[in-house]
Short mmCIF file of C-alpha atoms in Angstrom, two decimals:
data_model
loop_
_atom_site.label_atom_id
_atom_site.label_comp_id
_atom_site.label_asym_id
_atom_site.label_seq_id
_atom_site.Cartn_x
_atom_site.Cartn_y
_atom_site.Cartn_z
CA MET M 1 -17.61 33.01 -102.75
CA ALA M 2 -14.62 33.18 -100.90
CA ARG M 3 -14.39 30.58 -98.33
CA PRO M 4 -16.06 31.39 -94.61
CA THR M 5 -13.58 31.81 -92.01
CA ILE M 6 -13.36 32.14 -88.01
CA ALA M 7 -13.32 35.02 -88.13
CA ASP M 8 -16.51 36.01 -90.38
CA ILE M 9 -18.15 33.02 -87.53
CA ALA M 10 -16.88 35.07 -85.24
CA ARG M 11 -18.79 38.61 -86.33
CA GLU M 12 -21.61 36.97 -87.29
CA ALA M 13 -22.26 35.90 -83.65
CA GLY M 14 -20.94 38.47 -82.20
CA VAL M 15 -18.05 36.46 -79.97
CA SER M 16 -14.49 36.85 -80.13
CA LYS M 17 -12.02 34.11 -82.24
CA GLY M 18 -11.40 31.84 -79.25
CA ALA M 19 -14.93 31.36 -78.50
CA VAL M 20 -15.22 30.12 -82.01
CA SER M 21 -13.05 27.55 -81.86
CA PHE M 22 -13.70 26.21 -78.58
CA ALA M 23 -17.17 26.10 -80.12
CA LEU M 24 -16.43 23.85 -83.39
CA ASN M 25 -13.89 21.70 -82.07
CA GLY M 26 -16.00 20.82 -78.85
CA ARG M 27 -14.06 22.63 -76.00
CA PRO M 28 -15.01 23.95 -73.24
CA GLY M 29 -14.56 27.76 -72.62
CA VAL M 30 -18.56 28.99 -73.63
CA SER M 31 -21.90 28.89 -72.76
CA GLU M 32 -24.29 25.76 -74.28
CA ALA M 33 -25.93 28.74 -75.18
CA THR M 34 -23.07 30.44 -76.88
CA ARG M 35 -22.19 27.16 -78.92
CA ASP M 36 -25.56 26.50 -80.21
CA ARG M 37 -25.00 29.47 -81.75
CA ILE M 38 -21.41 29.67 -83.09
CA LEU M 39 -23.12 26.30 -84.64
CA ARG M 40 -25.90 27.27 -86.23
CA VAL M 41 -23.92 30.41 -87.78
CA ALA M 42 -21.16 27.97 -89.24
CA GLU M 43 -23.63 25.99 -90.72
CA ARG M 44 -26.30 28.82 -92.03
CA MET M 45 -22.73 29.50 -93.65
CA ASN M 46 -21.51 26.09 -94.74
CA TRP M 47 -17.71 26.77 -92.70
CA ARG M 48 -16.51 23.85 -93.13
CA PRO M 49 -12.72 23.08 -91.92
CA HIS M 50 -9.78 23.38 -94.00
CA SER M 51 -7.51 19.87 -94.47
CA ALA M 52 -4.80 21.15 -93.73
CA ALA M 53 -5.75 23.13 -90.30
CA ARG M 54 -7.64 19.43 -89.42
CA ALA M 55 -3.77 17.91 -90.42
CA LEU M 56 -2.38 19.91 -87.90
CA GLY M 57 -4.55 19.39 -85.10
CA GLY M 58 -4.03 15.82 -86.09
CA ALA M 59 -7.91 15.20 -87.59
CA ARG M 60 -7.74 12.66 -90.31
CA ALA M 61 -9.09 13.89 -94.11
CA GLY M 62 -11.66 11.14 -93.92
CA ALA M 63 -10.69 10.75 -97.68
CA VAL M 64 -8.42 8.68 -99.15
CA GLY M 65 -6.89 9.10 -103.43
CA LEU M 66 -6.88 6.39 -106.08
CA VAL M 67 -5.08 8.67 -108.72
CA LEU M 68 -5.08 6.68 -112.74
CA ALA M 69 -2.65 7.53 -115.13
CA ARG M 70 -5.29 5.51 -118.14
CA PRO M 71 -6.99 7.18 -120.91
CA ALA M 72 -10.49 8.40 -119.55
CA ARG M 73 -12.24 6.78 -122.55
CA THR M 74 -10.75 2.80 -122.12
CA ILE M 75 -11.61 3.29 -117.82
CA GLY M 76 -15.19 4.46 -118.62
CA LEU M 77 -15.45 1.43 -121.21
CA GLU M 78 -14.20 -1.29 -118.26
CA PRO M 79 -16.20 -3.46 -116.20
CA PHE M 80 -13.02 -4.16 -113.75
CA PHE M 81 -12.85 -0.41 -112.59
CA GLY M 82 -16.45 -0.17 -112.20
CA GLN M 83 -16.49 -3.26 -109.66
CA LEU M 84 -13.27 -2.07 -107.99
CA LEU M 85 -14.32 1.31 -107.04
CA SER M 86 -17.68 0.16 -106.23
CA GLY M 87 -15.61 -2.76 -103.62
CA LEU M 88 -13.22 -0.46 -102.66
CA GLN M 89 -16.34 2.87 -101.24
CA ALA M 90 -18.23 0.55 -100.26
CA ALA M 91 -15.61 -1.00 -97.83
CA LEU M 92 -15.19 2.26 -97.11
CA SER M 93 -18.03 3.77 -96.59
CA THR M 94 -18.60 1.71 -93.16
CA ARG M 95 -16.28 3.82 -91.91
CA GLY M 96 -17.58 7.32 -93.22
CA THR M 97 -14.53 7.39 -95.63
CA ALA M 98 -14.09 9.24 -99.03
CA LEU M 99 -12.86 7.99 -102.28
CA GLN M 100 -11.35 10.74 -103.58
CA LEU M 101 -10.73 10.01 -107.36
CA LEU M 102 -8.49 11.87 -110.49
CA VAL M 103 -7.63 10.67 -113.71
CA VAL M 104 -4.25 12.27 -115.29
CA GLU M 105 -3.12 12.06 -118.59
CA ASP M 106 0.50 10.12 -117.26
CA THR M 107 2.98 8.98 -114.93
CA ALA M 108 4.28 12.70 -114.23
CA ALA M 109 1.12 13.83 -113.73
CA GLU M 110 0.12 11.08 -111.25
CA ILE M 111 2.91 11.56 -109.07
CA GLU M 112 2.70 15.27 -109.08
CA VAL M 113 -1.03 14.92 -107.64
CA TYR M 114 1.05 12.26 -104.85
CA ARG M 115 2.32 15.01 -104.23
CA ARG M 116 0.16 17.67 -103.94
CA TRP M 117 -2.71 15.95 -102.29
CA THR M 118 -0.18 14.77 -99.15
CA SER M 119 0.76 18.79 -98.69
CA GLU M 120 -2.24 19.71 -98.47
CA HIS M 121 -3.62 17.20 -95.92
CA ARG M 122 -6.35 15.96 -98.78
CA VAL M 123 -6.30 12.26 -98.29
CA ASP M 124 -5.19 9.55 -95.59
CA GLY M 125 -3.90 7.29 -97.95
CA PHE M 126 -3.79 6.14 -101.21
CA VAL M 127 -4.68 3.48 -103.39
CA LEU M 128 -1.78 2.18 -106.12
CA VAL M 129 -2.29 0.59 -109.46
CA ASP M 130 -1.29 -0.34 -112.33
CA LEU M 131 2.26 -1.57 -111.20
CA GLN M 132 4.83 -0.66 -113.89
CA VAL M 133 7.80 -2.06 -114.73
CA ARG M 134 10.53 -0.32 -112.70
CA ASP M 135 7.93 2.54 -111.25
CA PRO M 136 9.21 5.63 -110.32
CA ARG M 137 6.22 6.05 -108.32
CA ILE M 138 7.75 3.65 -105.41
CA PRO M 139 10.49 5.87 -104.15
CA VAL M 140 7.58 8.59 -104.35
CA LEU M 141 5.39 7.01 -101.57
CA GLU M 142 8.09 5.95 -99.88
CA GLU M 143 9.16 9.25 -99.62
CA LEU M 144 5.90 10.77 -99.06
CA GLY M 145 5.17 8.29 -96.17
CA THR M 146 1.47 8.82 -96.50
CA PRO M 147 0.00 5.55 -96.05
CA THR M 148 -0.54 3.15 -99.83
CA VAL M 149 -1.75 0.24 -100.41
CA VAL M 150 -0.74 -1.70 -103.81
CA LEU M 151 -3.28 -3.54 -106.26
CA GLY M 152 -1.23 -6.40 -107.96
CA GLY M 153 2.31 -8.08 -107.21
CA PRO M 154 4.01 -9.99 -105.96
CA GLY M 155 6.92 -8.35 -105.26
CA ARG M 156 8.36 -5.04 -106.92
CA HIS M 157 6.73 -2.50 -104.80
CA GLY M 158 9.28 -1.77 -102.52
CA ARG M 159 8.01 -1.51 -98.36
CA LEU M 160 4.63 -0.71 -100.14
CA PRO M 161 2.39 -3.44 -98.86
CA ALA M 162 0.14 -4.77 -101.73
CA VAL M 163 -2.91 -7.14 -102.54
CA TRP M 164 -2.49 -9.38 -105.46
CA ALA M 165 -3.64 -12.13 -107.32
CA ASP M 166 -1.21 -14.94 -109.09
CA ASP M 167 -1.54 -13.16 -112.94
CA ARG M 168 0.46 -15.62 -114.29
CA ALA M 169 -0.83 -18.84 -112.98
CA ALA M 170 -4.23 -17.59 -113.84
CA MET M 171 -2.98 -16.64 -117.62
CA THR M 172 -0.61 -20.33 -117.59
CA SER M 173 -4.27 -22.20 -117.00
CA ILE M 174 -5.96 -20.59 -120.11
CA VAL M 175 -3.10 -22.13 -122.04
CA GLU M 176 -3.21 -25.38 -121.13
CA TYR M 177 -6.95 -25.81 -121.03
CA LEU M 178 -6.34 -24.55 -124.82
CA ALA M 179 -3.99 -26.53 -125.55
CA ALA M 180 -5.50 -29.96 -124.16
CA LEU M 181 -8.70 -29.26 -126.76
CA GLY M 182 -6.10 -29.28 -129.47
CA HIS M 183 -5.49 -25.63 -129.53
CA ARG M 184 -1.45 -25.29 -131.39
CA ARG M 185 -2.00 -21.55 -133.04
CA ILE M 186 -3.20 -19.20 -129.80
CA ALA M 187 -2.74 -15.19 -130.44
CA HIS M 188 -3.15 -12.91 -126.77
CA LEU M 189 -4.07 -9.21 -126.52
CA ALA M 190 -2.43 -7.95 -123.54
CA GLY M 191 -2.62 -4.91 -122.05
CA LEU M 192 0.27 -2.12 -122.11
CA PRO M 193 3.67 -3.44 -122.03
CA SER M 194 5.07 -0.97 -118.91
CA PHE M 195 2.51 -2.72 -117.08
CA GLN M 196 4.20 -5.46 -114.46
CA HIS M 197 0.80 -7.62 -115.17
CA THR M 198 1.23 -7.30 -118.46
CA ARG M 199 4.45 -8.53 -118.89
CA ARG M 200 3.66 -11.54 -116.91
CA ARG M 201 1.11 -12.62 -118.54
CA ILE M 202 3.30 -12.57 -122.08
CA ARG M 203 5.64 -14.25 -120.22
CA ALA M 204 3.76 -17.25 -118.73
CA VAL M 205 1.93 -17.55 -122.37
CA ARG M 206 5.64 -17.77 -124.28
CA ASP M 207 6.67 -20.23 -121.32
CA ALA M 208 3.71 -22.06 -121.72
CA ALA M 209 3.26 -22.49 -125.34
CA ARG M 210 7.61 -23.33 -124.81
CA ARG M 211 6.24 -26.56 -122.37
CA LEU M 212 3.20 -27.63 -124.28
CA GLY M 213 5.38 -27.94 -127.47
CA LEU M 214 2.43 -25.45 -129.57
CA THR M 215 3.09 -24.22 -132.72
CA ASP M 216 2.90 -20.74 -132.56
CA ALA M 217 1.90 -18.08 -129.17
CA VAL M 218 2.11 -14.18 -130.01
CA SER M 219 1.47 -11.55 -127.58
CA VAL M 220 0.04 -7.90 -129.12
CA PRO M 221 0.92 -5.50 -127.21
CA THR M 222 -3.03 -3.09 -127.11
CA ASP M 223 -3.73 0.48 -125.05
CA PHE M 224 -6.67 -2.25 -123.60
CA SER M 225 -9.54 -0.19 -125.81
CA ASP M 226 -12.61 -1.77 -127.79
CA ALA M 227 -10.29 0.24 -130.97
CA GLU M 228 -6.95 -1.22 -130.54
CA GLY M 229 -8.35 -5.01 -129.81
CA ALA M 230 -10.69 -4.85 -132.16
CA ALA M 231 -8.00 -3.80 -134.79
CA ALA M 232 -5.07 -6.88 -133.59
CA THR M 233 -8.23 -8.97 -134.43
CA ARG M 234 -8.95 -7.69 -137.68
CA ALA M 235 -4.90 -8.53 -138.37
CA LEU M 236 -4.45 -11.89 -136.73
CA LEU M 237 -7.80 -13.24 -138.81
CA ALA M 238 -7.21 -11.79 -141.76
CA ARG M 239 -3.72 -13.87 -141.53
CA PRO M 240 -3.67 -16.72 -144.51
CA GLY M 241 -4.43 -20.04 -143.67
CA ARG M 242 -3.05 -22.09 -141.39
CA ARG M 243 -0.53 -18.73 -139.74
CA ARG M 244 -4.14 -17.71 -139.01
CA PRO M 245 -4.72 -18.26 -134.98
CA THR M 246 -7.35 -21.06 -133.69
CA ALA M 247 -7.85 -19.02 -130.31
CA ILE M 248 -7.44 -15.46 -129.18
CA VAL M 249 -6.45 -15.01 -125.64
CA TYR M 250 -7.59 -11.30 -124.46
CA ASP M 251 -6.32 -8.99 -121.58
CA SER M 252 -9.97 -7.24 -121.03
CA ASP M 253 -13.37 -8.35 -121.60
CA VAL M 254 -14.37 -5.34 -123.54
CA MET M 255 -11.72 -6.42 -126.04
CA ALA M 256 -13.07 -10.26 -125.76
CA VAL M 257 -16.22 -8.29 -126.91
CA ALA M 258 -14.97 -6.23 -129.80
CA GLY M 259 -13.11 -9.01 -131.23
CA LEU M 260 -16.53 -10.90 -131.25
CA GLY M 261 -17.55 -8.14 -133.07
CA VAL M 262 -15.10 -8.73 -135.62
CA ALA M 263 -14.84 -12.49 -136.31
CA SER M 264 -18.75 -11.95 -136.53
CA GLU M 265 -18.32 -9.38 -138.70
CA MET M 266 -15.18 -11.75 -140.67
CA GLY M 267 -17.80 -14.88 -141.54
CA VAL M 268 -15.13 -16.46 -138.53
CA PRO M 269 -17.72 -18.64 -136.85
CA VAL M 270 -16.70 -18.81 -132.93
CA PRO M 271 -16.12 -21.71 -131.69
CA GLY M 272 -16.52 -23.12 -135.21
CA GLU M 273 -13.12 -21.45 -136.11
CA LEU M 274 -11.83 -19.34 -133.17
CA SER M 275 -11.86 -19.99 -129.70
CA ILE M 276 -11.93 -16.41 -127.13
CA VAL M 277 -11.59 -16.49 -124.05
CA SER M 278 -11.42 -13.15 -121.67
CA PHE M 279 -8.57 -12.49 -118.73
CA ASP M 280 -11.32 -10.42 -116.99
CA ASP M 281 -15.32 -12.00 -116.35
CA SER M 282 -18.64 -9.15 -116.23
CA ALA M 283 -21.42 -9.11 -117.45
CA LEU M 284 -20.77 -8.51 -120.45
CA THR M 285 -19.09 -11.91 -121.58
CA ARG M 286 -22.46 -13.87 -120.34
CA ILE M 287 -24.91 -11.29 -122.42
CA VAL M 288 -23.00 -11.75 -125.55
CA HIS M 289 -23.34 -14.90 -128.10
CA PRO M 290 -21.97 -16.79 -127.84
CA SER M 291 -21.42 -16.49 -124.44
CA LEU M 292 -17.39 -15.77 -123.79
CA THR M 293 -15.31 -18.69 -121.92
CA ALA M 294 -13.32 -16.09 -119.22
CA LEU M 295 -11.04 -15.76 -116.12
CA SER M 296 -13.36 -15.42 -113.06
CA ARG M 297 -12.89 -13.00 -109.60
CA ASP M 298 -14.49 -11.15 -107.47
CA THR M 299 -13.24 -7.68 -108.54
CA PHE M 300 -16.13 -6.06 -105.84
CA ALA M 301 -14.47 -8.28 -102.99
CA LEU M 302 -11.01 -7.48 -103.75
CA GLY M 303 -11.72 -3.73 -103.82
CA GLU M 304 -13.40 -3.85 -100.32
CA GLN M 305 -10.23 -6.13 -99.67
CA VAL M 306 -7.75 -3.63 -100.81
CA ALA M 307 -9.84 -0.93 -99.03
CA THR M 308 -10.00 -2.81 -95.38
CA ALA M 309 -6.11 -3.09 -95.74
CA LEU M 310 -5.61 0.71 -96.72
CA LEU M 311 -7.60 1.62 -93.29
CA ALA M 312 -5.86 -0.76 -90.96
CA LEU M 313 -3.10 1.05 -92.41
CA VAL M 314 -3.97 3.90 -91.79
CA ASP M 315 -5.19 3.29 -88.18
CA ASP M 316 -1.34 1.45 -87.61
CA PRO M 317 1.45 1.37 -90.25
CA SER M 318 2.56 -1.54 -88.30
CA SER M 319 0.09 -3.55 -89.35
CA ALA M 320 1.61 -3.67 -93.25
CA HIS M 321 1.48 -6.92 -94.97
CA ASP M 322 1.08 -8.35 -98.21
CA VAL M 323 -1.86 -10.27 -99.08
CA GLN M 324 -2.78 -12.93 -101.50
CA ASN M 325 -5.54 -13.34 -103.14
CA PRO M 326 -7.29 -16.50 -105.27
CA THR M 327 -6.29 -17.02 -108.19
CA PRO M 328 -9.12 -16.49 -110.60
CA ARG M 329 -10.30 -19.78 -111.88
CA LEU M 330 -11.59 -19.88 -115.49
CA THR M 331 -15.43 -20.19 -116.66
CA VAL M 332 -15.81 -22.53 -119.54
CA ARG M 333 -18.52 -20.54 -122.08
CA GLU M 334 -19.57 -21.05 -125.50
CA SER M 335 -17.11 -19.36 -126.70
CA THR M 336 -14.32 -21.93 -127.00
CA ALA M 337 -14.38 -25.29 -128.52
CA ALA M 338 -11.27 -27.79 -130.67
CA PRO M 339 -9.76 -26.36 -133.23
CA ALA M 340 -11.47 -27.41 -136.57
CA ASP M 341 -7.91 -29.24 -137.58
CA ALA M 342 -7.67 -30.72 -134.49
CA GLY M 343 -5.99 -33.59 -134.77
CA ARG M 344 -4.16 -33.09 -138.13
CA ALA M 345 -0.48 -33.18 -139.04
CA PRO M 346 0.98 -30.52 -137.89
CA ASP M 347 1.66 -27.64 -140.29
CA LEU M 348 5.50 -27.38 -140.19
CA ASP M 349 5.93 -24.13 -142.38
CA SER M 350 3.73 -22.21 -139.69
CA ALA M 351 5.99 -22.34 -137.01
CA HIS M 352 8.71 -19.27 -136.10
#
């Protein structure tokens, strides 16, 4: 069915198009009786103003956009995104603003959505996630001029304001904790290597391992999925003897739970022979047995903060500034303990 127009409403109500325009925009020029009749017809015909026409009249779209270029199956599994989206919408709802979400195949498709939604005045602003190394989206969004808040940092997001937490400090705290327990062979199942936060975490593991004198510290990139997390865990635990890690750090709780399942399948007791730590904390880490040590942060509140920053930016572009969140804190649970070989002489053959 074709979208109803002002002309359709005018014909149905028996008035001019000008009278319809006055009535729908709350302007004087028609009687109250005529205005009521026009509004009743518009409601019956389910008429809504075209977003471009609203923008030309200075009206807002009443929505903000979030475009995700990740495999849909991994997004659906990750509690992080569920909590983030809930926090975003909770804050946006206080202003009657909707969250328009779209999952796309790749960065090129994501950029095309930014251009199209901006030209169609579909949204008042964007939330940008998953900052990339040499991110091609930044100059496009700066050129478009639509208010945008980045989730992630610090730095490397051009002139766009960001809400961020210190991933490097958080990862360093994990490695220091495991080293203090006596672990010397640590593996890190990282996310996508094109993401800035993945690179920061990998560097944090490498630098902390060197400073703490660890025998072995390897980072293995994945797509954040349970499947790749399980496969990488299986490969690590299949290493012979003292080449096998005594602790594995996972960049997501979904991968950490998958890794716990693989350890059980292979007869590797947790934490007796393997300690597991998740970078993300959610109900998943608490309901499995043993419960998982994890970095804790309030992801719902993070989403609220990003939405609040974006709404402020839409209201006043001069309000743009970066906001640093508290560094996630390690919550120790049942999945970590001193390694079985703690206190033995180091095996020099196992070093890189």
